Amino acid sequence: MQFSTQEKTPQICVVGSGPAGFYTAQHLLKHHTRAHVDIYEKQLVPFGLVRFGVAPDHPEVKNVINTFTQTARSDRCSFRGNVVVGRDVSVPELREAYHAVVLSYGAEDHQTLDIPGEELPGVVSARAFVGWYNGLPENQALAPDLSCDTAVILGQGNVALDVARILLTPPQHLEKTDITEAAMGVLRQSQVKTVWIVGRRGPLQVAFTIKELREMIQLPGTRPILDSSDFLGLQDKIKDVPRPRRRLTELLLRTATEKPGVEEAARQALASRAWGLRFFRSPQQVLPTPDGQRVASIRLAITRLEGVGESTRAVPTGEVEDLPCGLVLSSVGYKSRPIDPSVPFDPKLGVIPNIEGRVVNVPGLYCSGWVKRGPTGVITTTMTDSFLTSQVLLQDLNAGLLPSGPRPGYTAIQALLSNRGVQPVSFSDWEKLDAEEVYRGQGTGKPREKLVDPREMLQLLGR
């Protein structure tokens, strides 16, 4: 087969610069020596949930940023921040300009509880809370009121544990992380002493991992509250479960049922804060204070389990319990949004319907990450998933299933954006902002002080 030089340069566009977007780009550049990849991002800064989701006290998880930076610096890769696909430029316009388009924009919304009282002040999505302390611009006005002594977190995944940990960690342990100064100020004033982490199902169905649980158990100045009756008969059941689940459950079981040693007992006796897991409880209603202005408590339906293994369902027993609290954080999952009317979307599953990453009935359109498979898994899961999508795309390219002629790529999009008054931000622009953040952090011994105001960022770039 004879290719002209033009046709040997596939122009590929990736929407979203979180792990899914970067891993897709990385794989494409590695396995095709001529491909050019443009990464579009609606924020002014790259890295998605690595920057805005990973907890500030987990800096080691953010090391993937080094790999992503290598990818972004490749002469065949360009970062285009501050461009909202679906508003500033449409997906059909991208498909027209590129040989292939990969949607990797993740899950930007949170699952609602759909219960009465959800709109009361004091009910906050865990997603917004995490965005707030991690410097996501759209969440900076959140100003959570931490003047109550009890907080309830609905959901038992890693995000729920992150939120509980940030609420209960002594402030001096967070001061040297990249948590924002504004969040630090609020956390120093916090009155929260007890955090309940509530789940519909039982100890065998929790969604957090052992690492996160261990951190909670060892959290300075706090003690765990677990009800040993929740764990009755569990010892026999865990023989048959897969090893990671078994180790996690054994740790829960020991924490709930064994008497702590002398040292641990002394540590717990001095603890001024506590956290507990409440099982078999499903949120029914958030109850207001008499003046109707705030959260006073949450009404939980008591549940029992039906079915076996991972597929067990929580069924209400008809009994309820009111748990007094001044703050409710809902951590029942993230949710993807449809990006553009031209792209099929399954609102029930919250994903773009796809087969192995190929968007159903739209040739040349692909997806990877959470918008492809739903908001579950860690960064490595997303890596594998993105590599698979990129493999499928390269197979289609080699099989001649993608447009064969040359495509203009960014040249065409740049003209559209410029007409629409959109000013994209490049990776070298980001490196200027990055240097400024690191500089601002130096004074207080932090790895960085995040910039949270897009206008200030543009100003720093001389826009």
CSV table of C-alpha atoms in Angstrom, one decimal:
chain,number,residue,atom,x,y,z
A,1,MET,CA,0.0,0.0,0.0
A,2,GLN,CA,1.3,3.4,-0.9
A,3,PHE,CA,0.6,6.3,1.6
A,4,SER,CA,1.3,9.9,0.8
A,5,THR,CA,3.2,11.6,3.6
A,6,GLN,CA,0.0,13.5,4.6
A,7,GLU,CA,-2.0,10.4,5.1
A,8,LYS,CA,0.7,9.0,7.3
A,9,THR,CA,-0.1,11.6,9.9
A,10,PRO,CA,-3.3,10.7,11.6
A,11,GLN,CA,-4.8,13.7,13.4
A,12,ILE,CA,-6.4,12.5,16.6
A,13,CYS,CA,-8.2,14.5,19.2
A,14,VAL,CA,-8.8,13.5,22.8
A,15,VAL,CA,-11.4,15.3,24.9
A,16,GLY,CA,-10.5,15.5,28.6
A,17,SER,CA,-7.0,15.6,30.2
A,18,GLY,CA,-7.5,13.4,33.2
A,19,PRO,CA,-6.0,9.9,33.5
A,20,ALA,CA,-8.2,8.5,30.7
A,21,GLY,CA,-7.3,11.3,28.3
A,22,PHE,CA,-3.6,11.2,29.0
A,23,TYR,CA,-3.3,7.4,29.0
A,24,THR,CA,-5.1,7.3,25.7
A,25,ALA,CA,-2.8,9.9,24.2
A,26,GLN,CA,0.3,8.2,25.6
A,27,HIS,CA,-0.6,4.8,24.1
A,28,LEU,CA,-1.5,6.4,20.7
A,29,LEU,CA,1.8,8.2,20.5
A,30,LYS,CA,3.8,5.2,21.6
A,31,HIS,CA,2.2,2.8,19.1
A,32,HIS,CA,2.0,5.0,16.1
A,33,THR,CA,5.2,6.9,15.2
A,34,ARG,CA,3.4,9.6,13.2
A,35,ALA,CA,0.1,10.2,15.0
A,36,HIS,CA,-0.5,13.7,16.3
A,37,VAL,CA,-2.8,14.0,19.3
A,38,ASP,CA,-4.5,17.2,20.5
A,39,ILE,CA,-5.9,17.0,24.1
A,40,TYR,CA,-8.8,19.4,24.8
A,41,GLU,CA,-9.7,20.4,28.4
A,42,LYS,CA,-12.4,22.7,29.7
A,43,GLN,CA,-10.3,23.7,32.8
A,44,LEU,CA,-7.3,26.0,32.4
A,45,VAL,CA,-5.1,23.3,33.9
A,46,PRO,CA,-4.5,19.6,33.1
A,47,PHE,CA,-4.8,16.3,34.9
A,48,GLY,CA,-8.4,16.1,35.9
A,49,LEU,CA,-9.1,14.1,39.0
A,50,VAL,CA,-5.4,13.5,39.7
A,51,ARG,CA,-5.3,17.2,40.6
A,52,PHE,CA,-8.9,17.7,41.7
A,53,GLY,CA,-9.9,14.3,43.1
A,54,VAL,CA,-6.9,12.6,44.8
A,55,ALA,CA,-6.7,13.6,48.4
A,56,PRO,CA,-4.0,16.1,49.4
A,57,ASP,CA,-2.5,13.7,51.9
A,58,HIS,CA,-2.0,11.1,49.2
A,59,PRO,CA,0.8,12.8,47.2
A,60,GLU,CA,2.3,9.5,46.0
A,61,VAL,CA,-0.8,8.9,43.9
A,62,LYS,CA,-0.1,12.2,42.1
A,63,ASN,CA,3.2,11.0,40.8
A,64,VAL,CA,1.5,9.9,37.5
A,65,ILE,CA,1.5,13.6,36.7
A,66,ASN,CA,5.2,13.2,35.8
A,67,THR,CA,4.3,10.6,33.2
A,68,PHE,CA,1.5,12.8,31.8
A,69,THR,CA,3.9,15.7,31.6
A,70,GLN,CA,6.3,13.6,29.4
A,71,THR,CA,3.4,12.9,27.1
A,72,ALA,CA,2.3,16.5,26.9
A,73,ARG,CA,5.8,17.6,26.1
A,74,SER,CA,6.0,15.3,23.1
A,75,ASP,CA,6.3,17.3,19.8
A,76,ARG,CA,3.4,15.2,18.5
A,77,CYS,CA,1.1,16.2,21.4
A,78,SER,CA,-0.6,19.5,22.2
A,79,PHE,CA,-2.7,20.5,25.2
A,80,ARG,CA,-5.6,22.9,24.5
A,81,GLY,CA,-7.0,24.1,27.9
A,82,ASN,CA,-9.8,26.5,28.5
A,83,VAL,CA,-11.9,25.0,25.6
A,84,VAL,CA,-15.3,23.6,26.5
A,85,VAL,CA,-16.2,20.9,24.0
A,86,GLY,CA,-20.0,21.0,23.4
A,87,ARG,CA,-20.0,24.8,23.9
A,88,ASP,CA,-16.9,26.4,22.4
A,89,VAL,CA,-16.6,23.8,19.7
A,90,SER,CA,-19.0,20.9,18.8
A,91,VAL,CA,-18.2,17.2,18.5
A,92,PRO,CA,-19.3,17.2,14.8
A,93,GLU,CA,-16.8,20.1,14.2
A,94,LEU,CA,-14.0,18.0,15.8
A,95,ARG,CA,-15.0,14.9,13.8
A,96,GLU,CA,-14.8,17.0,10.7
A,97,ALA,CA,-11.2,18.2,11.5
A,98,TYR,CA,-9.7,15.0,12.9
A,99,HIS,CA,-9.4,11.4,11.7
A,100,ALA,CA,-10.6,10.2,15.0
A,101,VAL,CA,-12.1,11.7,18.2
A,102,VAL,CA,-11.8,10.1,21.7
A,103,LEU,CA,-14.2,11.3,24.4
A,104,SER,CA,-12.4,10.9,27.8
A,105,TYR,CA,-14.1,13.6,29.8
A,106,GLY,CA,-15.0,11.5,32.8
A,107,ALA,CA,-17.8,12.0,35.3
A,108,GLU,CA,-18.3,15.7,36.1
A,109,ASP,CA,-21.5,15.4,38.1
A,110,HIS,CA,-22.6,13.6,41.3
A,111,GLN,CA,-25.5,11.2,41.9
A,112,THR,CA,-28.3,12.9,43.7
A,113,LEU,CA,-30.0,11.2,46.7
A,114,ASP,CA,-33.5,12.1,45.5
A,115,ILE,CA,-34.9,12.4,49.0
A,116,PRO,CA,-36.9,15.2,50.7
A,117,GLY,CA,-34.7,17.8,52.4
A,118,GLU,CA,-31.8,17.2,50.1
A,119,GLU,CA,-31.8,21.0,49.2
A,120,LEU,CA,-31.3,22.1,52.8
A,121,PRO,CA,-28.2,24.2,53.7
A,122,GLY,CA,-25.8,21.7,55.2
A,123,VAL,CA,-26.4,19.0,52.6
A,124,VAL,CA,-23.3,18.9,50.3
A,125,SER,CA,-22.2,16.5,47.6
A,126,ALA,CA,-18.9,14.8,48.5
A,127,ARG,CA,-17.8,15.6,45.0
A,128,ALA,CA,-18.2,19.4,45.6
A,129,PHE,CA,-16.5,19.1,49.0
A,130,VAL,CA,-13.5,17.3,47.5
A,131,GLY,CA,-13.4,19.9,44.7
A,132,TRP,CA,-13.5,22.6,47.3
A,133,TYR,CA,-10.5,21.5,49.3
A,134,ASN,CA,-8.6,20.5,46.2
A,135,GLY,CA,-9.0,23.9,44.5
A,136,LEU,CA,-11.5,23.1,41.7
A,137,PRO,CA,-12.6,26.6,40.6
A,138,GLU,CA,-16.3,25.8,40.3
A,139,ASN,CA,-16.4,24.7,44.0
A,140,GLN,CA,-14.6,27.6,45.6
A,141,ALA,CA,-17.8,29.3,46.8
A,142,LEU,CA,-18.9,26.2,48.7
A,143,ALA,CA,-17.8,27.4,52.2
A,144,PRO,CA,-19.1,24.3,54.1
A,145,ASP,CA,-20.3,25.1,57.6
A,146,LEU,CA,-18.3,22.9,60.0
A,147,SER,CA,-19.7,24.5,63.1
A,148,CYS,CA,-21.7,21.3,64.1
A,149,ASP,CA,-20.2,18.4,66.1
A,150,THR,CA,-21.6,15.5,64.0
A,151,ALA,CA,-21.3,14.9,60.2
A,152,VAL,CA,-22.9,12.1,58.3
A,153,ILE,CA,-21.4,10.7,55.1
A,154,LEU,CA,-23.7,8.7,52.9
A,155,GLY,CA,-21.8,6.0,51.0
A,156,GLN,CA,-19.0,3.7,51.9
A,157,GLY,CA,-16.5,4.1,49.1
A,158,ASN,CA,-13.0,5.5,49.0
A,159,VAL,CA,-14.3,9.1,48.4
A,160,ALA,CA,-16.4,8.8,51.6
A,161,LEU,CA,-13.3,7.7,53.6
A,162,ASP,CA,-11.2,10.6,52.0
A,163,VAL,CA,-13.8,13.1,53.1
A,164,ALA,CA,-14.1,11.6,56.6
A,165,ARG,CA,-10.3,11.6,56.9
A,166,ILE,CA,-10.0,15.3,55.8
A,167,LEU,CA,-12.7,16.3,58.3
A,168,LEU,CA,-11.0,14.5,61.2
A,169,THR,CA,-7.2,14.8,60.5
A,170,PRO,CA,-5.6,17.3,62.9
A,171,PRO,CA,-5.0,20.5,60.8
A,172,GLN,CA,-1.2,20.5,61.5
A,173,HIS,CA,-1.0,17.2,59.6
A,174,LEU,CA,-2.6,18.8,56.5
A,175,GLU,CA,-0.6,22.0,56.5
A,176,LYS,CA,2.3,20.7,54.4
A,177,THR,CA,0.0,19.2,51.7
A,178,ASP,CA,-1.3,20.9,48.6
A,179,ILE,CA,-4.8,21.5,50.2
A,180,THR,CA,-5.9,25.0,49.5
A,181,GLU,CA,-5.3,27.8,52.0
A,182,ALA,CA,-9.0,28.7,52.1
A,183,ALA,CA,-9.9,25.1,53.0
A,184,MET,CA,-7.2,25.0,55.6
A,185,GLY,CA,-8.7,28.1,57.2
A,186,VAL,CA,-12.2,26.5,57.4
A,187,LEU,CA,-10.8,23.2,58.7
A,188,ARG,CA,-8.8,24.9,61.5
A,189,GLN,CA,-12.1,26.3,62.8
A,190,SER,CA,-14.0,23.0,62.4
A,191,GLN,CA,-16.1,21.8,65.4
A,192,VAL,CA,-16.8,18.4,63.9
A,193,LYS,CA,-16.0,15.7,66.4
A,194,THR,CA,-17.8,12.7,65.1
A,195,VAL,CA,-18.3,11.4,61.6
A,196,TRP,CA,-20.7,8.6,60.7
A,197,ILE,CA,-20.1,6.8,57.4
A,198,VAL,CA,-23.4,5.2,56.4
A,199,GLY,CA,-24.1,2.4,53.9
A,200,ARG,CA,-27.2,0.6,52.7
A,201,ARG,CA,-25.6,-2.8,52.9
A,202,GLY,CA,-23.3,-4.7,55.3
A,203,PRO,CA,-19.6,-5.0,56.1
A,204,LEU,CA,-19.1,-7.5,53.2
A,205,GLN,CA,-20.3,-5.0,50.6
A,206,VAL,CA,-18.2,-1.9,51.5
A,207,ALA,CA,-16.6,-0.3,48.5
A,208,PHE,CA,-13.5,1.2,50.1
A,209,THR,CA,-10.1,-0.5,49.9
A,210,ILE,CA,-7.9,-1.8,52.8
A,211,LYS,CA,-5.3,1.0,52.4
A,212,GLU,CA,-8.0,3.7,53.0
A,213,LEU,CA,-9.5,1.7,56.0
A,214,ARG,CA,-6.1,1.3,57.6
A,215,GLU,CA,-5.5,5.1,57.4
A,216,MET,CA,-8.8,5.7,59.1
A,217,ILE,CA,-8.0,3.2,61.9
A,218,GLN,CA,-4.6,4.8,62.5
A,219,LEU,CA,-5.7,8.4,62.2
A,220,PRO,CA,-4.1,10.5,65.0
A,221,GLY,CA,-6.4,11.8,67.7
A,222,THR,CA,-9.4,9.7,66.5
A,223,ARG,CA,-11.0,6.4,67.5
A,224,PRO,CA,-13.2,4.0,65.5
A,225,ILE,CA,-16.7,3.1,66.6
A,226,LEU,CA,-17.9,-0.2,65.2
A,227,ASP,CA,-20.9,-2.2,66.5
A,228,SER,CA,-19.8,-5.8,67.0
A,229,SER,CA,-23.3,-7.1,66.4
A,230,ASP,CA,-23.0,-6.0,62.7
A,231,PHE,CA,-20.3,-8.6,62.3
A,232,LEU,CA,-22.1,-11.6,63.8
A,233,GLY,CA,-21.5,-14.8,61.7
A,234,LEU,CA,-19.1,-13.0,59.4
A,235,GLN,CA,-16.2,-15.1,60.4
A,236,ASP,CA,-17.7,-18.2,58.6
A,237,LYS,CA,-18.8,-16.2,55.5
A,238,ILE,CA,-15.4,-14.8,54.7
A,239,LYS,CA,-13.7,-18.1,54.0
A,240,ASP,CA,-15.1,-18.2,50.5
A,241,VAL,CA,-14.7,-14.5,49.4
A,242,PRO,CA,-11.8,-13.4,47.2
A,243,ARG,CA,-8.6,-12.5,49.0
A,244,PRO,CA,-8.6,-8.6,48.9
A,245,ARG,CA,-12.2,-8.7,50.2
A,246,ARG,CA,-11.3,-11.2,52.8
A,247,ARG,CA,-8.3,-9.2,54.2
A,248,LEU,CA,-10.5,-6.0,54.3
A,249,THR,CA,-13.3,-7.8,56.2
A,250,GLU,CA,-10.8,-9.4,58.6
A,251,LEU,CA,-9.4,-6.0,59.4
A,252,LEU,CA,-13.0,-4.6,60.0
A,253,LEU,CA,-13.8,-7.7,62.1
A,254,ARG,CA,-10.7,-7.3,64.3
A,255,THR,CA,-11.3,-3.6,64.8
A,256,ALA,CA,-15.0,-4.2,65.8
A,257,THR,CA,-14.6,-7.2,68.0
A,258,GLU,CA,-11.1,-7.4,69.5
A,259,LYS,CA,-10.1,-5.5,72.7
A,260,PRO,CA,-7.4,-3.0,71.7
A,261,GLY,CA,-3.9,-3.6,73.2
A,262,VAL,CA,-2.6,-1.4,76.1
A,263,GLU,CA,-1.0,1.2,73.8
A,264,GLU,CA,-3.9,1.4,71.4
A,265,ALA,CA,-6.4,1.6,74.3
A,266,ALA,CA,-4.4,4.5,75.7
A,267,ARG,CA,-4.3,6.3,72.3
A,268,GLN,CA,-8.0,5.8,71.9
A,269,ALA,CA,-8.8,7.1,75.4
A,270,LEU,CA,-7.0,10.4,74.5
A,271,ALA,CA,-8.8,10.7,71.2
A,272,SER,CA,-11.0,13.8,70.9
A,273,ARG,CA,-12.6,12.8,67.7
A,274,ALA,CA,-14.3,9.6,66.4
A,275,TRP,CA,-15.6,8.0,63.3
A,276,GLY,CA,-18.0,5.1,62.8
A,277,LEU,CA,-19.4,2.8,60.2
A,278,ARG,CA,-23.2,2.4,60.2
A,279,PHE,CA,-24.4,-0.5,58.1
A,280,PHE,CA,-27.9,-1.5,56.8
A,281,ARG,CA,-29.1,2.1,56.7
A,282,SER,CA,-30.6,3.9,53.7
A,283,PRO,CA,-31.2,7.6,53.6
A,284,GLN,CA,-34.9,8.5,53.6
A,285,GLN,CA,-35.2,12.1,54.5
A,286,VAL,CA,-33.1,15.0,55.7
A,287,LEU,CA,-34.9,16.7,58.6
A,288,PRO,CA,-34.6,20.4,59.2
A,289,THR,CA,-34.1,22.5,62.4
A,290,PRO,CA,-37.4,24.0,63.7
A,291,ASP,CA,-36.7,27.2,61.8
A,292,GLY,CA,-36.3,25.1,58.6
A,293,GLN,CA,-33.0,26.8,57.9
A,294,ARG,CA,-30.5,23.9,58.4
A,295,VAL,CA,-30.0,20.2,58.8
A,296,ALA,CA,-31.0,18.8,62.2
A,297,SER,CA,-30.8,15.1,61.5
A,298,ILE,CA,-31.2,12.4,58.8
A,299,ARG,CA,-33.9,9.8,58.8
A,300,LEU,CA,-32.5,6.4,57.8
A,301,ALA,CA,-34.5,3.4,56.7
A,302,ILE,CA,-33.2,0.2,58.4
A,303,THR,CA,-32.5,-2.4,55.7
A,304,ARG,CA,-31.8,-6.1,55.5
A,305,LEU,CA,-30.0,-8.0,52.8
A,306,GLU,CA,-31.5,-10.2,50.1
A,307,GLY,CA,-29.5,-12.3,47.6
A,308,VAL,CA,-26.0,-13.5,47.9
A,309,GLY,CA,-22.4,-12.2,47.3
A,310,GLU,CA,-21.8,-8.9,45.5
A,311,SER,CA,-25.3,-8.9,44.1
A,312,THR,CA,-27.0,-8.6,47.4
A,313,ARG,CA,-29.7,-5.9,47.6
A,314,ALA,CA,-30.7,-3.8,50.6
A,315,VAL,CA,-34.4,-4.0,51.3
A,316,PRO,CA,-36.1,-1.6,53.8
A,317,THR,CA,-37.5,-3.4,56.9
A,318,GLY,CA,-40.1,-0.7,57.6
A,319,GLU,CA,-38.2,0.5,60.6
A,320,VAL,CA,-36.4,3.9,60.7
A,321,GLU,CA,-33.8,5.7,62.8
A,322,ASP,CA,-33.1,9.4,63.1
A,323,LEU,CA,-29.4,10.3,63.3
A,324,PRO,CA,-28.8,13.9,64.6
A,325,CYS,CA,-26.2,15.8,62.6
A,326,GLY,CA,-25.4,19.3,61.2
A,327,LEU,CA,-23.8,18.3,58.0
A,328,VAL,CA,-24.7,15.6,55.4
A,329,LEU,CA,-22.2,14.7,52.7
A,330,SER,CA,-23.6,12.5,49.9
A,331,SER,CA,-21.0,10.2,48.5
A,332,VAL,CA,-23.1,7.8,46.5
A,333,GLY,CA,-21.2,8.1,43.2
A,334,TYR,CA,-20.1,10.3,40.3
A,335,LYS,CA,-22.1,10.7,37.1
A,336,SER,CA,-21.2,11.5,33.5
A,337,ARG,CA,-23.1,14.2,31.6
A,338,PRO,CA,-24.0,14.1,27.9
A,339,ILE,CA,-21.5,16.3,26.1
A,340,ASP,CA,-23.2,17.1,22.7
A,341,PRO,CA,-26.6,16.3,21.1
A,342,SER,CA,-24.8,14.4,18.3
A,343,VAL,CA,-23.3,11.9,20.8
A,344,PRO,CA,-25.4,9.0,22.0
A,345,PHE,CA,-25.8,8.8,25.8
A,346,ASP,CA,-27.4,6.3,28.1
A,347,PRO,CA,-28.8,8.5,31.0
A,348,LYS,CA,-29.6,5.4,33.1
A,349,LEU,CA,-26.1,4.0,33.1
A,350,GLY,CA,-24.5,7.4,32.7
A,351,VAL,CA,-22.2,6.3,29.9
A,352,ILE,CA,-21.7,6.7,26.2
A,353,PRO,CA,-23.0,3.5,24.6
A,354,ASN,CA,-19.9,1.8,23.1
A,355,ILE,CA,-18.5,-1.6,22.1
A,356,GLU,CA,-14.9,-1.9,23.3
A,357,GLY,CA,-14.6,1.9,23.2
A,358,ARG,CA,-16.1,2.4,19.8
A,359,VAL,CA,-19.2,4.7,20.1
A,360,VAL,CA,-22.2,2.8,18.8
A,361,ASN,CA,-23.2,4.0,15.3
A,362,VAL,CA,-20.8,6.9,15.1
A,363,PRO,CA,-17.7,5.8,13.1
A,364,GLY,CA,-14.4,7.5,14.1
A,365,LEU,CA,-15.8,8.4,17.5
A,366,TYR,CA,-14.4,6.6,20.6
A,367,CYS,CA,-14.5,6.8,24.4
A,368,SER,CA,-12.3,5.8,27.3
A,369,GLY,CA,-12.4,6.1,31.1
A,370,TRP,CA,-15.4,6.7,33.3
A,371,VAL,CA,-17.6,8.0,30.5
A,372,LYS,CA,-17.0,4.6,28.7
A,373,ARG,CA,-17.5,2.2,31.6
A,374,GLY,CA,-19.0,4.2,34.5
A,375,PRO,CA,-17.4,5.9,37.5
A,376,THR,CA,-15.6,3.0,39.2
A,377,GLY,CA,-12.0,1.9,39.6
A,378,VAL,CA,-8.7,3.6,40.4
A,379,ILE,CA,-6.1,5.2,38.1
A,380,THR,CA,-4.6,1.9,37.0
A,381,THR,CA,-8.1,0.6,36.0
A,382,THR,CA,-8.5,3.7,33.8
A,383,MET,CA,-5.0,3.1,32.4
A,384,THR,CA,-5.8,-0.4,31.2
A,385,ASP,CA,-9.2,0.8,29.9
A,386,SER,CA,-7.6,3.7,27.9
A,387,PHE,CA,-4.9,1.5,26.4
A,388,LEU,CA,-7.7,-0.8,25.1
A,389,THR,CA,-9.6,2.0,23.5
A,390,SER,CA,-6.5,3.3,21.9
A,391,GLN,CA,-5.6,-0.2,20.6
A,392,VAL,CA,-9.1,-0.5,19.0
A,393,LEU,CA,-8.7,2.9,17.4
A,394,LEU,CA,-5.3,2.0,15.9
A,395,GLN,CA,-6.8,-1.3,14.6
A,396,ASP,CA,-9.5,0.6,12.8
A,397,LEU,CA,-6.9,3.0,11.4
A,398,ASN,CA,-4.8,0.1,10.1
A,399,ALA,CA,-7.9,-1.6,8.6
A,400,GLY,CA,-8.7,1.6,6.7
A,401,LEU,CA,-11.9,2.2,8.6
A,402,LEU,CA,-11.1,5.8,9.4
A,403,PRO,CA,-11.2,8.7,6.8
A,404,SER,CA,-8.2,8.2,4.4
A,405,GLY,CA,-7.5,11.7,3.2
A,406,PRO,CA,-5.5,14.4,5.1
A,407,ARG,CA,-7.4,16.2,7.9
A,408,PRO,CA,-6.6,19.8,9.1
A,409,GLY,CA,-6.6,18.9,12.8
A,410,TYR,CA,-6.1,21.9,15.1
A,411,THR,CA,-5.6,24.4,12.2
A,412,ALA,CA,-9.4,24.2,11.4
A,413,ILE,CA,-10.4,24.3,15.1
A,414,GLN,CA,-8.1,27.2,15.9
A,415,ALA,CA,-9.9,29.3,13.3
A,416,LEU,CA,-13.3,28.4,14.8
A,417,LEU,CA,-12.2,29.2,18.4
A,418,SER,CA,-10.6,32.4,17.3
A,419,ASN,CA,-13.8,33.5,15.6
A,420,ARG,CA,-15.7,32.7,18.8
A,421,GLY,CA,-13.3,34.6,21.0
A,422,VAL,CA,-12.0,31.5,22.9
A,423,GLN,CA,-8.4,31.7,24.0
A,424,PRO,CA,-6.9,28.2,24.5
A,425,VAL,CA,-4.2,27.7,27.1
A,426,SER,CA,-1.1,25.6,26.0
A,427,PHE,CA,0.9,23.2,28.1
A,428,SER,CA,3.7,25.8,28.3
A,429,ASP,CA,1.1,28.2,29.7
A,430,TRP,CA,0.3,25.5,32.3
A,431,GLU,CA,4.0,25.2,33.2
A,432,LYS,CA,4.1,28.9,34.0
A,433,LEU,CA,1.1,28.5,36.3
A,434,ASP,CA,2.6,25.4,37.8
A,435,ALA,CA,5.9,27.3,38.5
A,436,GLU,CA,3.8,30.1,40.2
A,437,GLU,CA,1.9,27.6,42.3
A,438,VAL,CA,5.2,25.9,43.5
A,439,TYR,CA,6.6,29.4,44.2
A,440,ARG,CA,3.6,30.3,46.3
A,441,GLY,CA,3.8,27.1,48.3
A,442,GLN,CA,7.5,27.6,49.2
A,443,GLY,CA,6.8,30.2,51.8
A,444,THR,CA,4.7,27.8,53.9
A,445,GLY,CA,6.6,24.6,53.1
A,446,LYS,CA,3.8,23.3,50.9
A,447,PRO,CA,4.5,21.5,47.5
A,448,ARG,CA,2.3,24.2,45.9
A,449,GLU,CA,-0.5,26.7,46.7
A,450,LYS,CA,-3.1,26.0,44.0
A,451,LEU,CA,-4.4,28.9,41.9
A,452,VAL,CA,-8.2,28.7,42.1
A,453,ASP,CA,-9.4,31.7,40.2
A,454,PRO,CA,-9.4,31.4,36.4
A,455,ARG,CA,-9.4,35.1,35.9
A,456,GLU,CA,-6.2,35.4,38.0
A,457,MET,CA,-4.7,32.5,36.0
A,458,LEU,CA,-5.4,34.3,32.7
A,459,GLN,CA,-4.0,37.5,34.1
A,460,LEU,CA,-0.8,35.7,35.1
A,461,LEU,CA,-0.6,34.5,31.5
A,462,GLY,CA,-1.0,38.1,30.3
A,463,ARG,CA,-4.4,37.5,28.7
